[in-house]
PDB file of C-alpha atoms in Angstrom:
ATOM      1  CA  UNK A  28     -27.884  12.561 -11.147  1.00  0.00           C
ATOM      2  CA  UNK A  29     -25.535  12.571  -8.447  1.00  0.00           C
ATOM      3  CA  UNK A  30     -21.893  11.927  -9.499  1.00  0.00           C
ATOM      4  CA  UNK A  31     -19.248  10.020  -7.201  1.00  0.00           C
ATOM      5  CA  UNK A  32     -15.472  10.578  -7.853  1.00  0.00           C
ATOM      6  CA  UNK A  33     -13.289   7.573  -7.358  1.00  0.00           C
ATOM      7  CA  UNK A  34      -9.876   6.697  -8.822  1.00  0.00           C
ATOM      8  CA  UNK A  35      -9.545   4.702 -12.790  1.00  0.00           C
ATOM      9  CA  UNK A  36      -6.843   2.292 -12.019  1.00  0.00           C
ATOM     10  CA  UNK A  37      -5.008   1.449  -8.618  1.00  0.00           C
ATOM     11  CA  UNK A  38      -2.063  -1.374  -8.601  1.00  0.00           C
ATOM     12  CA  UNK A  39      -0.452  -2.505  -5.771  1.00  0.00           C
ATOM     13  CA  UNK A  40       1.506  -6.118  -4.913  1.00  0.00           C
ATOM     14  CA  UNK A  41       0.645  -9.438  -3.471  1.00  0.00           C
ATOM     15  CA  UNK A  42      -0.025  -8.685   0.702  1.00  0.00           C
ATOM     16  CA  UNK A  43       0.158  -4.929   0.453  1.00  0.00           C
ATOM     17  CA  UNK A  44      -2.901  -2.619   1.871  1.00  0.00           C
ATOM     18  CA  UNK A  45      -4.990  -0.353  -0.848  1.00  0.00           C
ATOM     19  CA  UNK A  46      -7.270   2.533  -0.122  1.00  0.00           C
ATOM     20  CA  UNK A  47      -9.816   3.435  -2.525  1.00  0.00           C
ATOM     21  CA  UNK A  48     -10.966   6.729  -2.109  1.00  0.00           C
ATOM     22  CA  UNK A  49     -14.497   8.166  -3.003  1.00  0.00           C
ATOM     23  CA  UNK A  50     -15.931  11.503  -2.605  1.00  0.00           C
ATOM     24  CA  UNK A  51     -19.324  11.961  -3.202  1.00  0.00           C
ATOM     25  CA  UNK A  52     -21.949  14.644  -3.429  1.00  0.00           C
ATOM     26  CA  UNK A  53     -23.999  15.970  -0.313  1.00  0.00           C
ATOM     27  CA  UNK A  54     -27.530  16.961  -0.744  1.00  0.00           C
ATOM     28  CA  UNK A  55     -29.497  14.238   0.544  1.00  0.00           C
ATOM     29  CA  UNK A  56     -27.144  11.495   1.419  1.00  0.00           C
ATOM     30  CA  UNK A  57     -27.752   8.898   3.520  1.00  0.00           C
ATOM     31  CA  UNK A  58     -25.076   5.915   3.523  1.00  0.00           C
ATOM     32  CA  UNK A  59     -21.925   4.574   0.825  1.00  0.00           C
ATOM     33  CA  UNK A  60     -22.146   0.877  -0.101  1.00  0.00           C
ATOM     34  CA  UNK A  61     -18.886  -0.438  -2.137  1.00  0.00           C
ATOM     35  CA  UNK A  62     -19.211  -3.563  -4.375  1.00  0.00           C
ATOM     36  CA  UNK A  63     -17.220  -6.031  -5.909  1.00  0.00           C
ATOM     37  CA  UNK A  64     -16.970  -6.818  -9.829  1.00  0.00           C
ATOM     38  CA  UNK A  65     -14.820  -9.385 -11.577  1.00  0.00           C
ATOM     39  CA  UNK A  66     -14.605  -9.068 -15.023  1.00  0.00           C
ATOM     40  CA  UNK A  67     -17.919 -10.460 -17.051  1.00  0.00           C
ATOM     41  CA  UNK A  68     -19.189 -11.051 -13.514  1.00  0.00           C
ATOM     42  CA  UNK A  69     -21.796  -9.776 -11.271  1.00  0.00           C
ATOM     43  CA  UNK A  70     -21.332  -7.155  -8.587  1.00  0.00           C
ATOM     44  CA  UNK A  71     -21.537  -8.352  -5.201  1.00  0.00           C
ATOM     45  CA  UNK A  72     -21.690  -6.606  -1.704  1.00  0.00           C
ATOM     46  CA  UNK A  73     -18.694  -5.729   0.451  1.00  0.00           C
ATOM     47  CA  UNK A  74     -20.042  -3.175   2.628  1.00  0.00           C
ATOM     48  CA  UNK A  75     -22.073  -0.402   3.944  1.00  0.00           C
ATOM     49  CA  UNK A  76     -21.604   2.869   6.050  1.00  0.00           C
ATOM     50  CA  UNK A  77     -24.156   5.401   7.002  1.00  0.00           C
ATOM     51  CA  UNK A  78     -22.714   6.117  10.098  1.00  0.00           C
ATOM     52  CA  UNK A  79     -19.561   7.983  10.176  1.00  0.00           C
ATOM     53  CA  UNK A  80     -16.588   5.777  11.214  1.00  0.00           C
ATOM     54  CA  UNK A  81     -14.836   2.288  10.019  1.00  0.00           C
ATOM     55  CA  UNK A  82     -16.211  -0.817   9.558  1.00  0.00           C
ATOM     56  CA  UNK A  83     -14.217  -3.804   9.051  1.00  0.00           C
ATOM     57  CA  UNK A  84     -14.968  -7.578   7.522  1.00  0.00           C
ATOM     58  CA  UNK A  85     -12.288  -9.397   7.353  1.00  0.00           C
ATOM     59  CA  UNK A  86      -9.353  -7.886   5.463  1.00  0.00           C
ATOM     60  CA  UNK A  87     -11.508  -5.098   3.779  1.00  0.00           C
ATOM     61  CA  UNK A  88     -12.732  -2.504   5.884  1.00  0.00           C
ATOM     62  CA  UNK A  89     -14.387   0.718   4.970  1.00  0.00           C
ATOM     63  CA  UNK A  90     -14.577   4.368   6.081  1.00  0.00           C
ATOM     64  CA  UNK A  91     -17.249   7.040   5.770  1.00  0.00           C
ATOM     65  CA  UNK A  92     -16.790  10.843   7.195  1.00  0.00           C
ATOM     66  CA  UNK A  93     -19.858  12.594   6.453  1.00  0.00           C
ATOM     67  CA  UNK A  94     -18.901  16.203   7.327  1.00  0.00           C
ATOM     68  CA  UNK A  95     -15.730  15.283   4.368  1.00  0.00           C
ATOM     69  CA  UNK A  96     -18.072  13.686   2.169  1.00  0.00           C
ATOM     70  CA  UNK A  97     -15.783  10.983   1.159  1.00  0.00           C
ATOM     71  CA  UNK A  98     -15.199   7.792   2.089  1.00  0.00           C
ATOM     72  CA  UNK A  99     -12.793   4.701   1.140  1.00  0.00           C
ATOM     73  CA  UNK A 100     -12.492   0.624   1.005  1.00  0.00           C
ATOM     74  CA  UNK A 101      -8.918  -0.166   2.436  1.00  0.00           C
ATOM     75  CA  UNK A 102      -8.186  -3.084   1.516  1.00  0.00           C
ATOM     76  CA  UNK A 103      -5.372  -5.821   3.384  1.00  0.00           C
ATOM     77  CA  UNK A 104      -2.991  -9.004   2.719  1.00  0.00           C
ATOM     78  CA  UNK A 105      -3.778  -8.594  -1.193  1.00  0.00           C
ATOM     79  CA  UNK A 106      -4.412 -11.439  -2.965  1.00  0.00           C
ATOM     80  CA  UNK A 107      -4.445 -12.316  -6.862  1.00  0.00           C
ATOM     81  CA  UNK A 108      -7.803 -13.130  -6.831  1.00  0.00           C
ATOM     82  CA  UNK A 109      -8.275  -9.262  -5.588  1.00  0.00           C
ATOM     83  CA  UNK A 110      -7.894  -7.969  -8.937  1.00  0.00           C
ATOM     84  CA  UNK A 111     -11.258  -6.778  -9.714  1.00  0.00           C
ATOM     85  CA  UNK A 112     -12.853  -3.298 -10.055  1.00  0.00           C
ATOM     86  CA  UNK A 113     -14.749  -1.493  -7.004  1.00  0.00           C
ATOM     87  CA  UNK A 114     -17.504   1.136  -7.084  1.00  0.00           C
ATOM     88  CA  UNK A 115     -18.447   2.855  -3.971  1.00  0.00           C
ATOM     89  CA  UNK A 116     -22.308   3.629  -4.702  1.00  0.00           C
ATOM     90  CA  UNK A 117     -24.059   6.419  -2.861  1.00  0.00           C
ATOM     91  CA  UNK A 118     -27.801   5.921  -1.858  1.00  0.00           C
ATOM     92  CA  UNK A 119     -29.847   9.277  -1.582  1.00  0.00           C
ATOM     93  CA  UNK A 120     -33.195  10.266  -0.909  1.00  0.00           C
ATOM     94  CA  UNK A 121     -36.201   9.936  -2.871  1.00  0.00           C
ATOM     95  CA  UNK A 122     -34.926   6.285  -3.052  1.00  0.00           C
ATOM     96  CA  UNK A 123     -32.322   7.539  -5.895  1.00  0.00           C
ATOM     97  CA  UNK A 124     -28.970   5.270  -5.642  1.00  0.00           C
ATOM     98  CA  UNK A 125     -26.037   6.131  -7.516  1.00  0.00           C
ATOM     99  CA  UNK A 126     -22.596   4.130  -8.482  1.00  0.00           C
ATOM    100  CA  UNK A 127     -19.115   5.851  -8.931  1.00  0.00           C
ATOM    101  CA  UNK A 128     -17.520   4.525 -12.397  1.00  0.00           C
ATOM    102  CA  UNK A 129     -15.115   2.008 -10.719  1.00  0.00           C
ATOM    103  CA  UNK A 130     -11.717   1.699  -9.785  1.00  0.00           C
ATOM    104  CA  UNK A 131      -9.688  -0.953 -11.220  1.00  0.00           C
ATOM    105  CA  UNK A 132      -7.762  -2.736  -8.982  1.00  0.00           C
ATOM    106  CA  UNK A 133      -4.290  -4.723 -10.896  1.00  0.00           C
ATOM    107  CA  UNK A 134      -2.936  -6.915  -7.741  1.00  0.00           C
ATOM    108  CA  UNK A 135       0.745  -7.806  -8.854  1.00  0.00           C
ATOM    109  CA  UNK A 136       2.484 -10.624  -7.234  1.00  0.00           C
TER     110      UNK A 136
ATOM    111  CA  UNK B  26     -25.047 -17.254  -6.684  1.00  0.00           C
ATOM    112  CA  UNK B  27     -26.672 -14.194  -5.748  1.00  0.00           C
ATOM    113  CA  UNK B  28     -30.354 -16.223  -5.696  1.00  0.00           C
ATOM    114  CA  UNK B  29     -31.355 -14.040  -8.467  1.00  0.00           C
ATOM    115  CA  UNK B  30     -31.853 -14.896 -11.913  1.00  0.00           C
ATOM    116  CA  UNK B  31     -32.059 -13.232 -15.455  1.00  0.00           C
ATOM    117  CA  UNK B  32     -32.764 -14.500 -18.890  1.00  0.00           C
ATOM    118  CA  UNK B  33     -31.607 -14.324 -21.427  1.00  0.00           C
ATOM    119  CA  UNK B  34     -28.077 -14.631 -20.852  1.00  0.00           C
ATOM    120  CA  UNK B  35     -27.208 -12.752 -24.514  1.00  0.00           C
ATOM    121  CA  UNK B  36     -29.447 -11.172 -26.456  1.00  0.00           C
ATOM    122  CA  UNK B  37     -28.163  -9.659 -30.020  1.00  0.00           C
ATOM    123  CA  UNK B  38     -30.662  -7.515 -32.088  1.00  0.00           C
ATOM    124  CA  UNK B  39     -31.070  -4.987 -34.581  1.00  0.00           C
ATOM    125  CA  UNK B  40     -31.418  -1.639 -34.843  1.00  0.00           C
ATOM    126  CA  UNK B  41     -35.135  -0.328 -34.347  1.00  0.00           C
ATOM    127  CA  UNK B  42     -36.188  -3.679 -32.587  1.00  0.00           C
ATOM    128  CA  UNK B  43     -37.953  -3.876 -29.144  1.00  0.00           C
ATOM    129  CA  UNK B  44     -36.358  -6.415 -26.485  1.00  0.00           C
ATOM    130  CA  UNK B  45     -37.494  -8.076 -23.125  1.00  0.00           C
ATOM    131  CA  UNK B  46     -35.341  -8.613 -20.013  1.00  0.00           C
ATOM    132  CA  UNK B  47     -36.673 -10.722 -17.503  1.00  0.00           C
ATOM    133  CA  UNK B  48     -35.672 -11.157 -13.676  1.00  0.00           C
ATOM    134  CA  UNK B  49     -36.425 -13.233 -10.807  1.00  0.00           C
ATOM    135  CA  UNK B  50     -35.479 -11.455  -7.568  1.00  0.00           C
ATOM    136  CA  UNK B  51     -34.351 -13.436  -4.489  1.00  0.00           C
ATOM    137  CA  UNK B  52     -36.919 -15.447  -2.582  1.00  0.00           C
ATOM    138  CA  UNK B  53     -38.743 -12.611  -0.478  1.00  0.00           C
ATOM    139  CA  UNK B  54     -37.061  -9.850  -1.768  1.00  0.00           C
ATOM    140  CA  UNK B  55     -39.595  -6.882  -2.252  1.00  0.00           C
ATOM    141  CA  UNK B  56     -37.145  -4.613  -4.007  1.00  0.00           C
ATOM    142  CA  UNK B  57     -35.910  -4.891  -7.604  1.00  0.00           C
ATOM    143  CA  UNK B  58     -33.805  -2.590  -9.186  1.00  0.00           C
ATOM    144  CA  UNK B  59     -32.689  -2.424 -12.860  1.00  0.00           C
ATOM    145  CA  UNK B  60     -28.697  -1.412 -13.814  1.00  0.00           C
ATOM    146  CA  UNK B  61     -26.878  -0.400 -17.311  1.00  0.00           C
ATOM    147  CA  UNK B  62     -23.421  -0.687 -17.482  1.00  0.00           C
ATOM    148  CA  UNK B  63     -21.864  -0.010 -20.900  1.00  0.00           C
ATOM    149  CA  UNK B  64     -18.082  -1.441 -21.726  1.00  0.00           C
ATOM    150  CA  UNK B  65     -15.369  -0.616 -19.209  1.00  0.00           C
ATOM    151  CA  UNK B  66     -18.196   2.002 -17.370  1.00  0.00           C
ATOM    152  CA  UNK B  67     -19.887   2.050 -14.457  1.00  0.00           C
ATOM    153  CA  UNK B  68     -23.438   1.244 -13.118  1.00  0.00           C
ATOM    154  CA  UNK B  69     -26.292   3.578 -14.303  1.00  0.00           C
ATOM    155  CA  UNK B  70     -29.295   3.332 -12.349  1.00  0.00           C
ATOM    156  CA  UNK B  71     -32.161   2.381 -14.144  1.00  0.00           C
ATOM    157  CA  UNK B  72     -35.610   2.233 -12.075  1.00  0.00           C
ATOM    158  CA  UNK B  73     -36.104   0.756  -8.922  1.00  0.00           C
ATOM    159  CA  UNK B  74     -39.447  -1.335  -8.164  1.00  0.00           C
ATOM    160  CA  UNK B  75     -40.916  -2.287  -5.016  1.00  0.00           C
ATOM    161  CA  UNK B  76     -43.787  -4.854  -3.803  1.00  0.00           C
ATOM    162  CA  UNK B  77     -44.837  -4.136  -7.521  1.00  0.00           C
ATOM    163  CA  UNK B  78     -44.664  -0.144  -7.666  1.00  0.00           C
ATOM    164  CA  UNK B  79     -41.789   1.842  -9.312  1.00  0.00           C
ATOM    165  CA  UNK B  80     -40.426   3.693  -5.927  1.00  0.00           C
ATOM    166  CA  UNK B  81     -37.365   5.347  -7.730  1.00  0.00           C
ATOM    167  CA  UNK B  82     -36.697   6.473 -11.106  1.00  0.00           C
ATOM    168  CA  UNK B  83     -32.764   7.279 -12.502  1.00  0.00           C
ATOM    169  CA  UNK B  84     -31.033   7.487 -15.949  1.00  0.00           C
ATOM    170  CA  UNK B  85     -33.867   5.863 -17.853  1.00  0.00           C
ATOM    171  CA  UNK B  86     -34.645   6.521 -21.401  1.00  0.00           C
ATOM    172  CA  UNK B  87     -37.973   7.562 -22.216  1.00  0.00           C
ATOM    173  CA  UNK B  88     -37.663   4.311 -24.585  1.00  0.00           C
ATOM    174  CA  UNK B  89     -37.177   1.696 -22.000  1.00  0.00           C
ATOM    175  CA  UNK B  90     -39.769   0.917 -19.586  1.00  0.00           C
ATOM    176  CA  UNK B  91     -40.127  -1.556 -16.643  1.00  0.00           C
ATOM    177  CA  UNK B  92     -42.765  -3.508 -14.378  1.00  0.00           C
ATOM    178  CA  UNK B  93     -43.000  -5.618 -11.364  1.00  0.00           C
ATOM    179  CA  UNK B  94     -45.741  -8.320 -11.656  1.00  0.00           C
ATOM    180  CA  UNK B  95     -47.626  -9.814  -8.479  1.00  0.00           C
ATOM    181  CA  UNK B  96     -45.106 -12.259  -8.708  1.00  0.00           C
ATOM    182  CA  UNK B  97     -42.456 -10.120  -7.923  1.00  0.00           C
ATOM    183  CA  UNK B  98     -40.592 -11.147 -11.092  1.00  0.00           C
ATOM    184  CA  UNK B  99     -39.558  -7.502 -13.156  1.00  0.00           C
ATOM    185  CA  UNK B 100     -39.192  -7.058 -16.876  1.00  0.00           C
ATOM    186  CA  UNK B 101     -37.102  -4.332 -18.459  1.00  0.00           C
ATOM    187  CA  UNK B 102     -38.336  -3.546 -21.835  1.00  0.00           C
ATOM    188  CA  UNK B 103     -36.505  -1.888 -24.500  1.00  0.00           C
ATOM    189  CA  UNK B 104     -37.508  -0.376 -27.623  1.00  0.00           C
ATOM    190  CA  UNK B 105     -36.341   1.301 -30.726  1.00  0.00           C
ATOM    191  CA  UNK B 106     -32.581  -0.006 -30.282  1.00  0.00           C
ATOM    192  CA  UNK B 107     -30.116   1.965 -31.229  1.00  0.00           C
ATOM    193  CA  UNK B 108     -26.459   0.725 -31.176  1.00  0.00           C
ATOM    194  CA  UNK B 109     -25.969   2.836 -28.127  1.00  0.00           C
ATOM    195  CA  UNK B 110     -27.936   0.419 -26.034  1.00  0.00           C
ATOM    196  CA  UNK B 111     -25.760  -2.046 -26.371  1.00  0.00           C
ATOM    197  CA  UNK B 112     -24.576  -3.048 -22.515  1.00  0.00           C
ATOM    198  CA  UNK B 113     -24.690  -5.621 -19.755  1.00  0.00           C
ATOM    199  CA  UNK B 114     -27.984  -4.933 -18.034  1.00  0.00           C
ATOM    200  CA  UNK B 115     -27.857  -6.476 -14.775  1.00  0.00           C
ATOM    201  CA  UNK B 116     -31.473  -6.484 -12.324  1.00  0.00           C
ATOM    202  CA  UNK B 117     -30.410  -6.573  -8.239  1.00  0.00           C
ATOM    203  CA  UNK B 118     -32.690  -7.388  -5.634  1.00  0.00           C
ATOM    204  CA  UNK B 119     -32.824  -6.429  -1.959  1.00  0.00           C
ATOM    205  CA  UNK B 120     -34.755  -6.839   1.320  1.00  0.00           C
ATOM    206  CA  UNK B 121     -38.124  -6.956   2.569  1.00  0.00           C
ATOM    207  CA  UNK B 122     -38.154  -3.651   4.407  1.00  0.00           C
ATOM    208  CA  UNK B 123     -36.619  -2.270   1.066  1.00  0.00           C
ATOM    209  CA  UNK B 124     -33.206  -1.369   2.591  1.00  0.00           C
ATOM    210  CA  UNK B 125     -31.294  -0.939  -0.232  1.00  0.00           C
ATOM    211  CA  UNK B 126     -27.416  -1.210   1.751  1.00  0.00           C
ATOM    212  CA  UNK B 127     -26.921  -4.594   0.644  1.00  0.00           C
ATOM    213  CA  UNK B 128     -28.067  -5.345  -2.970  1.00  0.00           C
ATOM    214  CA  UNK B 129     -27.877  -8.569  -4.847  1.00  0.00           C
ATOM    215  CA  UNK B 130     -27.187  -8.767  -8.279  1.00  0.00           C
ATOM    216  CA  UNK B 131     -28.118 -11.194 -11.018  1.00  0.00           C
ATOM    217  CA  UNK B 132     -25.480 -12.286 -13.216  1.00  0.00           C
ATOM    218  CA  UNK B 133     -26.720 -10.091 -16.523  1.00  0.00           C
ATOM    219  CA  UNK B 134     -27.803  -9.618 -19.910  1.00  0.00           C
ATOM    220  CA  UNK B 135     -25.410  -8.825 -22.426  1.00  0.00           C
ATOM    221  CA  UNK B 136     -27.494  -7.324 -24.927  1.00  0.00           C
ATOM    222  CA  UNK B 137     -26.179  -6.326 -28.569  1.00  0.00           C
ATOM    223  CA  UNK B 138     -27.802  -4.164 -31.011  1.00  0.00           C
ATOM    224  CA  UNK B 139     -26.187  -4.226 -34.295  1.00  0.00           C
TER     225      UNK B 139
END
């Protein structure tokens, strides 16, 4: 399958900005989703790009650049509840959809 | 809450046994997709399903097999457990028109094979 390269472990304080980085592979790529996962929870939503450019919601916004084949969730004003691992997830053709391993996010206050 | 719902919440087996996973996707959501995600790993792409036909196959073991009944409900089912397969197996659920950019997962199965 397709693999997706994000970073293990990221820490950063209380009301600090994060980026996220994720590079991704090209052949038949069509748009990077990032999620959301607590520990023992679920993974929900956060965003989409197929479009190259930056989309923001709220204090997370993220990036996509096609012709770099990366993209990255910036996140602003951490909070505690923050802490939490993100995958950037990569959907492809032939209805394939792959997830990066995760980066764990340690907010500090 | 995501609207979609799995059972059984925990499931610990044995080696050799055959298991069922069941999901309920979100009310008129076509697409259901099935997830493994071993300790501390990431998300490995099962099978997807939609409107009741498998549209996209990834990682899946020749062992485990899914289906989408008229319903819409899925079942993931598992066979010949090895301790390997134990994981969180979590079922997501998107739109009607089977866009897949905004998926909504199901809180899990932890499943245990000892």
């Amino acid at each position: 399958g397709q693999s997706l390269e994000q970073p293990s472990e990221v820490t950063a304080v209380e009301g600090a900005i994060v980026q996220i980085n994720c590079t991704y592979q090209t052949s038949g790529f069509y748009g990077l989703s990032w999620y959301q996962q607590h520990d023992g929870g679920a993974p929900t939503f956060l965003s989409y790009n197929a479009l190259d450019g930056l989309e923001e919601t709220g204090r997370f916004s993220s990036f996509l650049s096609r012709s770099d084949s990366y993209g990255y969730l910036l996140l602003q004003e951490l909070q505690m509840k923050d802490s939490a691992s993100y995958f950037c997830a990569a959907g492809y053709n032939f209805n394939k959809f792959y997830f990066g391993s995760g980066t764990k996010l340690n907010v500090k206050p | 809450d995501s609207g979609v719902t799995q059972t059984p919440k925990h499931l610990i087996t044995a080696t050799g046994q055959r298991v069922t996973l069941r999901c309920s996707p979100r009310s008129g959501d076509l697409s259901v997709y099935w997830y493994q995600q071993s300790l501390d790993q990431g998300l490995q792409f099962l099978i997807q399903y939609y409107n009741g036909e498998e549209r996209a196959k990834g990682n899946i073991l020749e062992r485990f097999s899914a289906q989408q009944f008229p319903d819409l409900h899925s079942e993931l089912n598992l066979s010949s457990l090895e301790l390997g397969d134990s994981a969180l197996y979590f079922c997501a659920s998107s739109g009607a028109g089977g866009t897949y950019n905004e998926q909504f997962f199901g809180p899990g199965t932890r499943l245990t094979v000892l």
